[in-house]
Tab-separated table of N, CA and C in Angstrom:
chain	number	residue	atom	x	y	z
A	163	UNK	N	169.044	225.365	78.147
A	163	UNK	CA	169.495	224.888	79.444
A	163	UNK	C	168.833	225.731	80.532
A	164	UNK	N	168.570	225.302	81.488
A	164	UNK	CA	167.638	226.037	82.301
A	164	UNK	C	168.972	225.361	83.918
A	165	UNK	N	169.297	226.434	84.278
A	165	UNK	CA	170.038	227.399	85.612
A	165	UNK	C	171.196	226.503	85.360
A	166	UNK	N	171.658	226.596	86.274
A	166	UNK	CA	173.584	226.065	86.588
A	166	UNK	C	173.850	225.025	87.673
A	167	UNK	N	174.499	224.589	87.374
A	167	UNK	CA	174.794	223.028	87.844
A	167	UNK	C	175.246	223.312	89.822
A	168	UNK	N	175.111	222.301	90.677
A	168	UNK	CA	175.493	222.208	91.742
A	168	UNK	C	176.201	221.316	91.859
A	169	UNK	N	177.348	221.016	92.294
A	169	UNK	CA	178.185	219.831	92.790
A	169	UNK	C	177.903	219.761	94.473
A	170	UNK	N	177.786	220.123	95.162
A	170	UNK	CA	177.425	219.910	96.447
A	170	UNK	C	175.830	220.049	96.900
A	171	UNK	N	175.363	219.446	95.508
A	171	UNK	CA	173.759	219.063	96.057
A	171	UNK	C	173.781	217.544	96.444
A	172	UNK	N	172.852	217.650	97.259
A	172	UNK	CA	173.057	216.386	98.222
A	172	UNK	C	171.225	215.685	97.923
A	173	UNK	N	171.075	214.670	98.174
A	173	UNK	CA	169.220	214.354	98.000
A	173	UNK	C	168.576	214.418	99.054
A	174	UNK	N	167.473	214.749	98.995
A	174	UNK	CA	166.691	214.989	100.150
A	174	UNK	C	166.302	213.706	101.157
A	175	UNK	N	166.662	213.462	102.192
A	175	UNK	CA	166.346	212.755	103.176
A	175	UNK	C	165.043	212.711	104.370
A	176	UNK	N	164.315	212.068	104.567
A	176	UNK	CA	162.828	212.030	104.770
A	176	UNK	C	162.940	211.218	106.155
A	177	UNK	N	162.212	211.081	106.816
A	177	UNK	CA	161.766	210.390	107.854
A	177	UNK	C	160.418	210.872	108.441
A	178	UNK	N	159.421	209.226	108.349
A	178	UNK	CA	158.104	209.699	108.309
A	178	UNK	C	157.569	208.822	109.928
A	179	UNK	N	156.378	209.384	110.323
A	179	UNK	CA	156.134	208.423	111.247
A	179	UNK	C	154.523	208.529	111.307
A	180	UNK	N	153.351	207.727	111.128
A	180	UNK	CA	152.367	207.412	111.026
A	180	UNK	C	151.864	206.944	112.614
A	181	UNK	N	150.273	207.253	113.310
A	181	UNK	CA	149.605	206.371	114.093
A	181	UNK	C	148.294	206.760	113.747
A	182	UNK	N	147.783	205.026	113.733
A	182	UNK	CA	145.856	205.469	113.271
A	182	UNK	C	145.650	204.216	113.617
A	183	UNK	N	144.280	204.593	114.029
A	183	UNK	CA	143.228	203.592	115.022
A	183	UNK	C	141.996	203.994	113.830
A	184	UNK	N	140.996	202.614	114.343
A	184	UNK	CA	140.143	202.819	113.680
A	184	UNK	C	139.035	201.982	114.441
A	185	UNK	N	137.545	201.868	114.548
A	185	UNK	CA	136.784	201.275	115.372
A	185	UNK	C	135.040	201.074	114.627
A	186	UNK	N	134.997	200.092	114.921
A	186	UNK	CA	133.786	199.866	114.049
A	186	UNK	C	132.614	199.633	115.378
A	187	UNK	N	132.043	200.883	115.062
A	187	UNK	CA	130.574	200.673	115.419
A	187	UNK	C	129.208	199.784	114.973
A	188	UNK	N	129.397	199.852	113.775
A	188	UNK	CA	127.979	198.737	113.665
A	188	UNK	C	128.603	198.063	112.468
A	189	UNK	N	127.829	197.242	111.758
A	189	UNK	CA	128.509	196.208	111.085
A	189	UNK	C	129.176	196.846	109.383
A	190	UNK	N	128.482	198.410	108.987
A	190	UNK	CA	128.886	199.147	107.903
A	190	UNK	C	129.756	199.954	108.555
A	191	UNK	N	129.532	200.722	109.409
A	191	UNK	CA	129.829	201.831	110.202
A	191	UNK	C	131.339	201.667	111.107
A	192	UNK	N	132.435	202.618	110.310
A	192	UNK	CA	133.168	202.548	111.269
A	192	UNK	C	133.995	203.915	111.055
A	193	UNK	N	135.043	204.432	112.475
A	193	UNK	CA	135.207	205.873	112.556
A	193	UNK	C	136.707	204.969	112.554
A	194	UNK	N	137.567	206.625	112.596
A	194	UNK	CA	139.094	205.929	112.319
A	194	UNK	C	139.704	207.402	112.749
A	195	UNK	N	141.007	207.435	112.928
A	195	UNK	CA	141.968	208.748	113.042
A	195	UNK	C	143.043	208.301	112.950
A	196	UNK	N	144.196	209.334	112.077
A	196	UNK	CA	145.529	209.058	111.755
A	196	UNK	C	146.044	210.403	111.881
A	197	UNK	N	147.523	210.244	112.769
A	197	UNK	CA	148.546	211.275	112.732
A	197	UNK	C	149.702	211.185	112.593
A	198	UNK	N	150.282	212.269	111.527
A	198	UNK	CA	151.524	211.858	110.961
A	198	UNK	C	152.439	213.087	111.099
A	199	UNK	N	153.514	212.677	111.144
A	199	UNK	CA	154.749	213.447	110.836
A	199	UNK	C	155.599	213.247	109.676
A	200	UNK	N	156.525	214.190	109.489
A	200	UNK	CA	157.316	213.857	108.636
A	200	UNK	C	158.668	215.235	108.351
A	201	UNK	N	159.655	214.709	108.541
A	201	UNK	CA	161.369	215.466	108.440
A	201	UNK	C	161.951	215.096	107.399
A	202	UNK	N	161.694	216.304	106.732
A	202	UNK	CA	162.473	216.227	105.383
A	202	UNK	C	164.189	217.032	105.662
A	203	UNK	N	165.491	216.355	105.890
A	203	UNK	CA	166.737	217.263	105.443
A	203	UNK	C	166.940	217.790	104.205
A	204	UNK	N	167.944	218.633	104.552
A	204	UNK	CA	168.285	218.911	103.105
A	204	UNK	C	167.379	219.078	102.164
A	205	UNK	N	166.461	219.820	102.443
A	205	UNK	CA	165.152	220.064	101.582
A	205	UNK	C	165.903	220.994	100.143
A	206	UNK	N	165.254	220.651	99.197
A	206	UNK	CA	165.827	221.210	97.660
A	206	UNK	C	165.013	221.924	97.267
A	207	UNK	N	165.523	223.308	97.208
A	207	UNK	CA	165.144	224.582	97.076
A	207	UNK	C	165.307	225.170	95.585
A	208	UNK	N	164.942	225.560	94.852
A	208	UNK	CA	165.257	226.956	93.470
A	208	UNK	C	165.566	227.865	94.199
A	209	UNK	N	167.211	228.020	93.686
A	209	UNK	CA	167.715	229.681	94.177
A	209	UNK	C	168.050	230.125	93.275
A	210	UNK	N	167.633	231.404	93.159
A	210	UNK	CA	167.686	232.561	91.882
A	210	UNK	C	167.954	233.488	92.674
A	211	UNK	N	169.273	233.877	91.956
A	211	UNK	CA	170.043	234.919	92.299
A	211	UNK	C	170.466	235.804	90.787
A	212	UNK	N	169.707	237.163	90.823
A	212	UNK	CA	170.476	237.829	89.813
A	212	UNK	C	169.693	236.976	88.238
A	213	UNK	N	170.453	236.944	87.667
A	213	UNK	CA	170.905	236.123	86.386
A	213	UNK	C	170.528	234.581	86.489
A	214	UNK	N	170.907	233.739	87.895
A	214	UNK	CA	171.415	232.746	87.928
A	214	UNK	C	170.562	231.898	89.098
A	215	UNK	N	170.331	230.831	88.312
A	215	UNK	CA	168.850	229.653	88.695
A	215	UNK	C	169.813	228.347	89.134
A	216	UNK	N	169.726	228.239	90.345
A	216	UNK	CA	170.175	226.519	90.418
A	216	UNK	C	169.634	225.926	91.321
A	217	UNK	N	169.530	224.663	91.875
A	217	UNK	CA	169.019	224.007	93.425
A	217	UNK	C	169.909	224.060	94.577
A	218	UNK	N	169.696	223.919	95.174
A	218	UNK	CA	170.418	224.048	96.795
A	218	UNK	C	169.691	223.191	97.721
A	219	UNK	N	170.468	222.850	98.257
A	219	UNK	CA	169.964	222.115	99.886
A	219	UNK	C	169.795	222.932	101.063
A	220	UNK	N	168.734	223.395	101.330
A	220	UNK	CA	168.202	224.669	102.560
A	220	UNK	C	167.795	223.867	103.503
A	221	UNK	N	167.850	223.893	104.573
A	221	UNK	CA	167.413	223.900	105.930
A	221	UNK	C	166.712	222.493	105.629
A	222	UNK	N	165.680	222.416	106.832
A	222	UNK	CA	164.873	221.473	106.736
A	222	UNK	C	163.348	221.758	107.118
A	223	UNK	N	162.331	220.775	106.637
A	223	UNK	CA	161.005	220.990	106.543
A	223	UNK	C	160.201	219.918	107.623
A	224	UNK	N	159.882	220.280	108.300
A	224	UNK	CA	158.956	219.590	109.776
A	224	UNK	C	157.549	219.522	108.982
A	225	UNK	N	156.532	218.784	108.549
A	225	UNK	CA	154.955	218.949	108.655
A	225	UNK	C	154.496	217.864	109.463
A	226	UNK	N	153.290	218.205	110.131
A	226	UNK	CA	152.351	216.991	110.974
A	226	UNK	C	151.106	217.240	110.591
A	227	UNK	N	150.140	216.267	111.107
A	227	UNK	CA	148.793	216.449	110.905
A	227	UNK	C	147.846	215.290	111.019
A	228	UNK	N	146.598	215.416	111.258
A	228	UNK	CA	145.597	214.566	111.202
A	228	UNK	C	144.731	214.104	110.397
A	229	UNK	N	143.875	213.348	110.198
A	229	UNK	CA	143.176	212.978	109.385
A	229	UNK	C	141.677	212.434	110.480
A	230	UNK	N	140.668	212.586	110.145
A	230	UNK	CA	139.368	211.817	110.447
A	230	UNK	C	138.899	211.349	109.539
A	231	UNK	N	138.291	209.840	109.396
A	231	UNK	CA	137.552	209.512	108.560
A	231	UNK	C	136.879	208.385	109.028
């Protein structure tokens, strides 16, 4: 058995949000950009304490970012 049980683990909840354009220059040729977010709650963590391994619901996780292609 690997760590100890949680009763007040909860699942992780997400909310994402996407924008991308894209534009064609010649008839092969085309450029594009996308930016995203994304809010994860209740993010699920490994907590090891001591002896003792279980999951937990910690804080929450913000990432963004771009893309070119």
């Amino acid at each position: 058995e690997f760590g100890s049980g949680n009763e007040s683990l909860k699942p992780e909840n997400m909310h994402s949000f996407e924008l991308f354009t894209s534009y064609s220059i010649f008839k092969n040729f085309s450029l594009g950009a996308s930016f995203y977010r994304n809010l994860i709650n209740d993010k699920l963590t490994l907590d090891i304490s001591g002896s003792e391994v279980r999951w937990v619901n910690e804080n929450k996780l913000n990432t963004f970012g771009f893309e070119l292609y």
